[in-house]
Amino acid sequence: DADVTQTPRNRITKTGKRIMLECSQTKGHDRMYWYRQDPGLGLRLIYYSFDVKDINKGEISDGYSVSRQAQAKFSLSLESAIPNQTALYFCATASASGADGELFFGEGSRLTVL
Amino acid sequence: AQSVTQLGSHVSVSEGALVLLRCNYSSSVPPYLFWYVQYPNQGLQLLLKYTSAATLVKGINGFEAEFKKSETSFHLTKPSAHMSDAAEYFCAVITGFQKLVFGTGTRLLVSP
């Protein structure tokens, strides 16, 4: 089983619909992140969380919200999806205690908004 | 603010040829730098990292990178490309609190 699991892996939805992408991890890490990948733009940080009570905005948080339900779970929501939110979304985790910044990624959730 | 710039969105090499993927960084403090690889339909995985120890860093699958402060560069190399190296490669720099800032990526194409 993967250490960082994202669901769904693929989703097609319509403009205006609410969408939730879920991430769970078995690595025991405190830090969790949501990134968005677009061709030619690399990965951009949406939100990050250092523990259950800590949520922080990244560089492109507008139109997104997150929930840290437990140490192992971090969900990303699009309250009213729009076509320019079509992208590949990655969840990642990191240990607070070291590893000099290494992030561990899930396999991604591909979202298409029509 | 720390950032990285990857030169070339696509690089094509023949199998057995040298691989060189370029990354330049901008940082007001000594940077921690990373190269990640993304194989098709997969997440990113760490290739190697520079954390201010040795300037020549060796990673997985025969890749290495050299930190050159005078050139603000952290280029990724591999002496001999293999078909399995075809992937997208991302350079990244860490900002405060383990936030990675990624470059725009370079897709490596390997032909027989």
PDB file of C-alpha atoms in Angstrom:
ATOM      1  CA  ASP A   1       0.000   0.000   0.000  1.00  0.00           C
ATOM      2  CA  ALA A   2       1.127   3.525  -0.767  1.00  0.00           C
ATOM      3  CA  ASP A   3       2.323   5.646   2.155  1.00  0.00           C
ATOM      4  CA  VAL A   4       0.409   8.682   0.844  1.00  0.00           C
ATOM      5  CA  THR A   5      -2.959   7.873  -0.696  1.00  0.00           C
ATOM      6  CA  GLN A   6      -5.111  10.275  -2.645  1.00  0.00           C
ATOM      7  CA  THR A   7      -8.746   9.780  -3.607  1.00  0.00           C
ATOM      8  CA  PRO A   8     -10.186  10.044  -6.140  1.00  0.00           C
ATOM      9  CA  ARG A   9      -7.399   9.556  -8.670  1.00  0.00           C
ATOM     10  CA  ASN A  10      -9.504  10.989 -11.450  1.00  0.00           C
ATOM     11  CA  ARG A  11     -12.617  13.137 -11.358  1.00  0.00           C
ATOM     12  CA  ILE A  12     -14.628  14.949 -13.968  1.00  0.00           C
ATOM     13  CA  THR A  13     -17.128  17.487 -12.725  1.00  0.00           C
ATOM     14  CA  LYS A  14     -19.102  20.494 -13.872  1.00  0.00           C
ATOM     15  CA  THR A  15     -18.705  24.170 -13.164  1.00  0.00           C
ATOM     16  CA  GLY A  16     -20.233  25.173  -9.843  1.00  0.00           C
ATOM     17  CA  LYS A  17     -20.067  21.757  -8.214  1.00  0.00           C
ATOM     18  CA  ARG A  18     -18.404  21.185  -4.852  1.00  0.00           C
ATOM     19  CA  ILE A  19     -15.482  18.809  -4.953  1.00  0.00           C
ATOM     20  CA  MET A  20     -13.412  17.255  -2.202  1.00  0.00           C
ATOM     21  CA  LEU A  21     -10.041  15.608  -2.711  1.00  0.00           C
ATOM     22  CA  GLU A  22      -8.853  13.461   0.129  1.00  0.00           C
ATOM     23  CA  CYS A  23      -5.396  12.537   1.316  1.00  0.00           C
ATOM     24  CA  SER A  24      -4.385  10.031   3.932  1.00  0.00           C
ATOM     25  CA  GLN A  25      -0.928   8.977   5.031  1.00  0.00           C
ATOM     26  CA  THR A  26       0.621   6.166   7.012  1.00  0.00           C
ATOM     27  CA  LYS A  27       4.055   7.753   7.406  1.00  0.00           C
ATOM     28  CA  GLY A  28       3.256   9.314  10.770  1.00  0.00           C
ATOM     29  CA  HIS A  29       4.291  12.745   9.513  1.00  0.00           C
ATOM     30  CA  ASP A  30       3.003  15.936  11.085  1.00  0.00           C
ATOM     31  CA  ARG A  31       3.308  18.149   8.025  1.00  0.00           C
ATOM     32  CA  MET A  32       0.984  17.880   5.051  1.00  0.00           C
ATOM     33  CA  TYR A  33       0.707  19.907   1.877  1.00  0.00           C
ATOM     34  CA  TRP A  34      -1.520  20.343  -1.167  1.00  0.00           C
ATOM     35  CA  TYR A  35       0.108  21.301  -4.450  1.00  0.00           C
ATOM     36  CA  ARG A  36      -1.361  21.929  -7.864  1.00  0.00           C
ATOM     37  CA  GLN A  37       0.503  20.996 -11.061  1.00  0.00           C
ATOM     38  CA  ASP A  38      -0.164  22.689 -14.385  1.00  0.00           C
ATOM     39  CA  PRO A  39       1.825  22.123 -17.589  1.00  0.00           C
ATOM     40  CA  GLY A  40       4.627  24.638 -17.882  1.00  0.00           C
ATOM     41  CA  LEU A  41       4.023  26.034 -14.394  1.00  0.00           C
ATOM     42  CA  GLY A  42       5.483  23.308 -12.213  1.00  0.00           C
ATOM     43  CA  LEU A  43       3.918  22.725  -8.804  1.00  0.00           C
ATOM     44  CA  ARG A  44       2.396  25.519  -6.780  1.00  0.00           C
ATOM     45  CA  LEU A  45       1.498  25.351  -3.109  1.00  0.00           C
ATOM     46  CA  ILE A  46      -2.189  25.699  -2.244  1.00  0.00           C
ATOM     47  CA  TYR A  47      -2.318  25.024   1.520  1.00  0.00           C
ATOM     48  CA  TYR A  48      -0.135  23.418   4.147  1.00  0.00           C
ATOM     49  CA  SER A  49      -0.577  22.191   7.676  1.00  0.00           C
ATOM     50  CA  PHE A  50       2.016  21.526  10.353  1.00  0.00           C
ATOM     51  CA  ASP A  51      -0.342  19.808  12.749  1.00  0.00           C
ATOM     52  CA  VAL A  52      -4.052  19.267  13.284  1.00  0.00           C
ATOM     53  CA  LYS A  53      -4.581  22.775  14.655  1.00  0.00           C
ATOM     54  CA  ASP A  54      -2.385  24.558  12.145  1.00  0.00           C
ATOM     55  CA  ILE A  55      -3.546  25.512   8.636  1.00  0.00           C
ATOM     56  CA  ASN A  56      -1.722  27.953   6.377  1.00  0.00           C
ATOM     57  CA  LYS A  57      -2.385  29.424   2.967  1.00  0.00           C
ATOM     58  CA  GLY A  58       0.058  28.855   0.173  1.00  0.00           C
ATOM     59  CA  GLU A  59       0.620  30.978  -2.891  1.00  0.00           C
ATOM     60  CA  ILE A  60      -2.632  30.073  -4.704  1.00  0.00           C
ATOM     61  CA  SER A  61      -5.264  29.430  -2.020  1.00  0.00           C
ATOM     62  CA  ASP A  62      -8.111  31.469  -3.552  1.00  0.00           C
ATOM     63  CA  GLY A  63     -11.031  29.221  -4.450  1.00  0.00           C
ATOM     64  CA  TYR A  64      -9.825  26.381  -2.200  1.00  0.00           C
ATOM     65  CA  SER A  65     -10.284  25.351   1.408  1.00  0.00           C
ATOM     66  CA  VAL A  66      -8.791  22.548   3.474  1.00  0.00           C
ATOM     67  CA  SER A  67      -9.552  20.476   6.522  1.00  0.00           C
ATOM     68  CA  ARG A  68      -7.093  18.579   8.687  1.00  0.00           C
ATOM     69  CA  GLN A  69      -9.329  15.956  10.228  1.00  0.00           C
ATOM     70  CA  ALA A  70      -6.537  14.050  11.937  1.00  0.00           C
ATOM     71  CA  GLN A  71      -2.790  13.795  11.799  1.00  0.00           C
ATOM     72  CA  ALA A  72      -3.134  11.340   8.943  1.00  0.00           C
ATOM     73  CA  LYS A  73      -5.867  13.082   6.911  1.00  0.00           C
ATOM     74  CA  PHE A  74      -5.841  16.338   4.970  1.00  0.00           C
ATOM     75  CA  SER A  75      -8.641  17.192   2.555  1.00  0.00           C
ATOM     76  CA  LEU A  76      -8.809  19.833  -0.145  1.00  0.00           C
ATOM     77  CA  SER A  77     -12.172  21.303  -1.169  1.00  0.00           C
ATOM     78  CA  LEU A  78     -13.273  23.339  -4.117  1.00  0.00           C
ATOM     79  CA  GLU A  79     -16.502  24.984  -2.985  1.00  0.00           C
ATOM     80  CA  SER A  80     -17.626  25.931  -6.482  1.00  0.00           C
ATOM     81  CA  ALA A  81     -15.390  24.459  -9.139  1.00  0.00           C
ATOM     82  CA  ILE A  82     -14.440  26.473 -12.211  1.00  0.00           C
ATOM     83  CA  PRO A  83     -12.703  25.320 -15.412  1.00  0.00           C
ATOM     84  CA  ASN A  84      -9.350  26.947 -14.588  1.00  0.00           C
ATOM     85  CA  GLN A  85      -9.130  24.657 -11.568  1.00  0.00           C
ATOM     86  CA  THR A  86      -8.633  21.785 -13.991  1.00  0.00           C
ATOM     87  CA  ALA A  87      -5.236  20.431 -12.950  1.00  0.00           C
ATOM     88  CA  LEU A  88      -3.330  17.603 -11.338  1.00  0.00           C
ATOM     89  CA  TYR A  89      -3.380  17.890  -7.544  1.00  0.00           C
ATOM     90  CA  PHE A  90      -0.776  16.394  -5.247  1.00  0.00           C
ATOM     91  CA  CYS A  91      -0.782  15.784  -1.542  1.00  0.00           C
ATOM     92  CA  ALA A  92       2.586  15.556   0.179  1.00  0.00           C
ATOM     93  CA  THR A  93       3.874  14.922   3.680  1.00  0.00           C
ATOM     94  CA  ALA A  94       7.036  15.732   5.584  1.00  0.00           C
ATOM     95  CA  SER A  95       8.505  14.924   8.929  1.00  0.00           C
ATOM     96  CA  ALA A  96       8.863  17.799  11.316  1.00  0.00           C
ATOM     97  CA  SER A  97      11.930  16.288  12.876  1.00  0.00           C
ATOM     98  CA  GLY A  98      14.351  16.269  10.017  1.00  0.00           C
ATOM     99  CA  ALA A  99      15.097  14.924   6.534  1.00  0.00           C
ATOM    100  CA  ASP A 100      16.011  18.468   5.498  1.00  0.00           C
ATOM    101  CA  GLY A 101      12.842  19.200   3.692  1.00  0.00           C
ATOM    102  CA  GLU A 102      12.191  15.983   1.835  1.00  0.00           C
ATOM    103  CA  LEU A 103       8.541  15.689   0.846  1.00  0.00           C
ATOM    104  CA  PHE A 104       6.749  12.431   0.136  1.00  0.00           C
ATOM    105  CA  PHE A 105       4.090  12.660  -2.551  1.00  0.00           C
ATOM    106  CA  GLY A 106       0.910  10.823  -3.350  1.00  0.00           C
ATOM    107  CA  GLU A 107       0.209   9.718  -6.900  1.00  0.00           C
ATOM    108  CA  GLY A 108      -1.981  12.669  -7.680  1.00  0.00           C
ATOM    109  CA  SER A 109      -5.652  13.428  -8.314  1.00  0.00           C
ATOM    110  CA  ARG A 110      -6.509  14.560 -11.809  1.00  0.00           C
ATOM    111  CA  LEU A 111      -9.455  16.954 -11.771  1.00  0.00           C
ATOM    112  CA  THR A 112     -11.298  18.126 -14.866  1.00  0.00           C
ATOM    113  CA  VAL A 113     -13.891  20.875 -14.541  1.00  0.00           C
ATOM    114  CA  LEU A 114     -16.184  21.235 -17.549  1.00  0.00           C
TER     115      LEU A 114
ATOM    116  CA  ALA B   1      12.318  35.284  -1.858  1.00  0.00           C
ATOM    117  CA  GLN B   2      13.903  32.029  -2.840  1.00  0.00           C
ATOM    118  CA  SER B   3      13.173  30.701  -6.305  1.00  0.00           C
ATOM    119  CA  VAL B   4      14.554  28.389  -8.973  1.00  0.00           C
ATOM    120  CA  THR B   5      14.626  28.663 -12.738  1.00  0.00           C
ATOM    121  CA  GLN B   6      14.869  25.643 -14.997  1.00  0.00           C
ATOM    122  CA  LEU B   7      16.256  26.294 -18.441  1.00  0.00           C
ATOM    123  CA  GLY B   8      14.549  24.298 -21.164  1.00  0.00           C
ATOM    124  CA  SER B   9      11.100  22.793 -20.867  1.00  0.00           C
ATOM    125  CA  HIS B  10      12.197  19.814 -22.969  1.00  0.00           C
ATOM    126  CA  VAL B  11      15.574  18.124 -23.375  1.00  0.00           C
ATOM    127  CA  SER B  12      16.131  15.327 -25.885  1.00  0.00           C
ATOM    128  CA  VAL B  13      19.072  12.923 -25.744  1.00  0.00           C
ATOM    129  CA  SER B  14      19.991   9.612 -27.287  1.00  0.00           C
ATOM    130  CA  GLU B  15      20.354   6.540 -25.154  1.00  0.00           C
ATOM    131  CA  GLY B  16      23.905   6.470 -23.802  1.00  0.00           C
ATOM    132  CA  ALA B  17      24.440  10.210 -24.141  1.00  0.00           C
ATOM    133  CA  LEU B  18      25.141  12.672 -21.352  1.00  0.00           C
ATOM    134  CA  VAL B  19      22.127  14.123 -19.584  1.00  0.00           C
ATOM    135  CA  LEU B  20      22.355  17.753 -18.441  1.00  0.00           C
ATOM    136  CA  LEU B  21      19.337  19.487 -16.920  1.00  0.00           C
ATOM    137  CA  ARG B  22      19.873  23.069 -15.829  1.00  0.00           C
ATOM    138  CA  CYS B  23      18.685  24.794 -12.691  1.00  0.00           C
ATOM    139  CA  ASN B  24      19.616  28.219 -11.349  1.00  0.00           C
ATOM    140  CA  TYR B  25      18.542  29.454  -7.957  1.00  0.00           C
ATOM    141  CA  SER B  26      17.913  32.777  -6.322  1.00  0.00           C
ATOM    142  CA  SER B  27      18.318  32.961  -2.595  1.00  0.00           C
ATOM    143  CA  SER B  28      19.451  35.521  -0.056  1.00  0.00           C
ATOM    144  CA  VAL B  29      20.560  32.782   2.314  1.00  0.00           C
ATOM    145  CA  PRO B  30      22.442  29.525   1.739  1.00  0.00           C
ATOM    146  CA  PRO B  31      19.834  27.410  -0.014  1.00  0.00           C
ATOM    147  CA  TYR B  32      18.710  23.850   0.416  1.00  0.00           C
ATOM    148  CA  LEU B  33      18.160  22.543  -3.114  1.00  0.00           C
ATOM    149  CA  PHE B  34      16.442  19.471  -4.462  1.00  0.00           C
ATOM    150  CA  TRP B  35      15.828  17.555  -7.637  1.00  0.00           C
ATOM    151  CA  TYR B  36      12.641  15.530  -7.908  1.00  0.00           C
ATOM    152  CA  VAL B  37      11.587  13.186 -10.700  1.00  0.00           C
ATOM    153  CA  GLN B  38       8.079  12.449 -11.908  1.00  0.00           C
ATOM    154  CA  TYR B  39       7.508   9.340 -13.992  1.00  0.00           C
ATOM    155  CA  PRO B  40       4.321   9.159 -16.084  1.00  0.00           C
ATOM    156  CA  ASN B  41       1.151   8.872 -14.008  1.00  0.00           C
ATOM    157  CA  GLN B  42       3.091   8.952 -10.766  1.00  0.00           C
ATOM    158  CA  GLY B  43       3.846  11.371  -7.986  1.00  0.00           C
ATOM    159  CA  LEU B  44       7.192  13.032  -7.453  1.00  0.00           C
ATOM    160  CA  GLN B  45      10.084  11.266  -5.801  1.00  0.00           C
ATOM    161  CA  LEU B  46      13.322  12.690  -4.498  1.00  0.00           C
ATOM    162  CA  LEU B  47      16.399  12.214  -6.688  1.00  0.00           C
ATOM    163  CA  LEU B  48      18.908  14.100  -4.563  1.00  0.00           C
ATOM    164  CA  LYS B  49      19.321  17.077  -2.266  1.00  0.00           C
ATOM    165  CA  TYR B  50      21.942  19.643  -1.334  1.00  0.00           C
ATOM    166  CA  THR B  51      21.990  20.750   2.274  1.00  0.00           C
ATOM    167  CA  SER B  52      25.278  22.666   2.477  1.00  0.00           C
ATOM    168  CA  ALA B  53      27.530  19.659   2.997  1.00  0.00           C
ATOM    169  CA  ALA B  54      29.443  18.385  -0.063  1.00  0.00           C
ATOM    170  CA  THR B  55      28.927  20.466  -3.189  1.00  0.00           C
ATOM    171  CA  LEU B  56      28.774  17.373  -5.418  1.00  0.00           C
ATOM    172  CA  VAL B  57      25.692  15.416  -4.505  1.00  0.00           C
ATOM    173  CA  LYS B  58      24.992  11.900  -5.699  1.00  0.00           C
ATOM    174  CA  GLY B  59      21.448  10.644  -6.025  1.00  0.00           C
ATOM    175  CA  ILE B  60      19.541   7.615  -7.116  1.00  0.00           C
ATOM    176  CA  ASN B  61      19.710   5.983 -10.553  1.00  0.00           C
ATOM    177  CA  GLY B  62      23.172   7.380 -11.340  1.00  0.00           C
ATOM    178  CA  PHE B  63      22.219  11.051 -11.208  1.00  0.00           C
ATOM    179  CA  GLU B  64      24.328  13.708  -9.551  1.00  0.00           C
ATOM    180  CA  ALA B  65      24.273  17.474  -9.186  1.00  0.00           C
ATOM    181  CA  GLU B  66      26.891  20.060  -8.338  1.00  0.00           C
ATOM    182  CA  PHE B  67      26.182  23.135  -6.259  1.00  0.00           C
ATOM    183  CA  LYS B  68      28.088  26.132  -7.663  1.00  0.00           C
ATOM    184  CA  LYS B  69      27.643  29.229  -5.568  1.00  0.00           C
ATOM    185  CA  SER B  70      29.568  31.455  -7.999  1.00  0.00           C
ATOM    186  CA  GLU B  71      27.137  30.524 -10.768  1.00  0.00           C
ATOM    187  CA  THR B  72      24.045  30.140  -8.534  1.00  0.00           C
ATOM    188  CA  SER B  73      23.498  26.822 -10.258  1.00  0.00           C
ATOM    189  CA  PHE B  74      22.525  23.296  -9.316  1.00  0.00           C
ATOM    190  CA  HIS B  75      22.560  21.390 -12.607  1.00  0.00           C
ATOM    191  CA  LEU B  76      21.584  17.723 -12.768  1.00  0.00           C
ATOM    192  CA  THR B  77      23.737  15.311 -14.770  1.00  0.00           C
ATOM    193  CA  LYS B  78      23.971  11.649 -15.662  1.00  0.00           C
ATOM    194  CA  PRO B  79      26.845  10.306 -17.754  1.00  0.00           C
ATOM    195  CA  SER B  80      24.815   7.870 -19.819  1.00  0.00           C
ATOM    196  CA  ALA B  81      21.071   8.145 -20.419  1.00  0.00           C
ATOM    197  CA  HIS B  82      18.812   5.128 -20.267  1.00  0.00           C
ATOM    198  CA  MET B  83      15.377   4.787 -21.744  1.00  0.00           C
ATOM    199  CA  SER B  84      13.962   4.471 -18.251  1.00  0.00           C
ATOM    200  CA  ASP B  85      15.202   8.004 -17.437  1.00  0.00           C
ATOM    201  CA  ALA B  86      12.458   9.517 -19.580  1.00  0.00           C
ATOM    202  CA  ALA B  87      10.431  11.584 -17.126  1.00  0.00           C
ATOM    203  CA  GLU B  88       9.848  15.110 -15.938  1.00  0.00           C
ATOM    204  CA  TYR B  89      12.427  16.595 -13.600  1.00  0.00           C
ATOM    205  CA  PHE B  90      11.829  19.391 -11.134  1.00  0.00           C
ATOM    206  CA  CYS B  91      14.359  21.521  -9.334  1.00  0.00           C
ATOM    207  CA  ALA B  92      13.180  22.962  -6.022  1.00  0.00           C
ATOM    208  CA  VAL B  93      14.391  25.184  -3.206  1.00  0.00           C
ATOM    209  CA  ILE B  94      13.158  25.121   0.344  1.00  0.00           C
ATOM    210  CA  THR B  95      11.790  28.202   2.012  1.00  0.00           C
ATOM    211  CA  GLY B  96      10.897  28.514   5.666  1.00  0.00           C
ATOM    212  CA  PHE B  97       9.029  25.700   7.372  1.00  0.00           C
ATOM    213  CA  GLN B  98       9.768  23.080   4.733  1.00  0.00           C
ATOM    214  CA  LYS B  99       7.836  24.772   1.976  1.00  0.00           C
ATOM    215  CA  LEU B 100       9.250  23.720  -1.348  1.00  0.00           C
ATOM    216  CA  VAL B 101       9.200  26.132  -4.277  1.00  0.00           C
ATOM    217  CA  PHE B 102       9.441  24.268  -7.560  1.00  0.00           C
ATOM    218  CA  GLY B 103      10.761  25.174 -10.955  1.00  0.00           C
ATOM    219  CA  THR B 104       8.586  24.770 -14.010  1.00  0.00           C
ATOM    220  CA  GLY B 105      10.028  21.358 -14.862  1.00  0.00           C
ATOM    221  CA  THR B 106      12.072  19.844 -17.683  1.00  0.00           C
ATOM    222  CA  ARG B 107      10.790  16.881 -19.625  1.00  0.00           C
ATOM    223  CA  LEU B 108      13.591  14.504 -20.586  1.00  0.00           C
ATOM    224  CA  LEU B 109      13.062  12.539 -23.782  1.00  0.00           C
ATOM    225  CA  VAL B 110      15.375   9.591 -24.480  1.00  0.00           C
ATOM    226  CA  SER B 111      15.545   8.121 -27.958  1.00  0.00           C
ATOM    227  CA  PRO B 112      17.026   4.745 -28.899  1.00  0.00           C
TER     228      PRO B 112
END
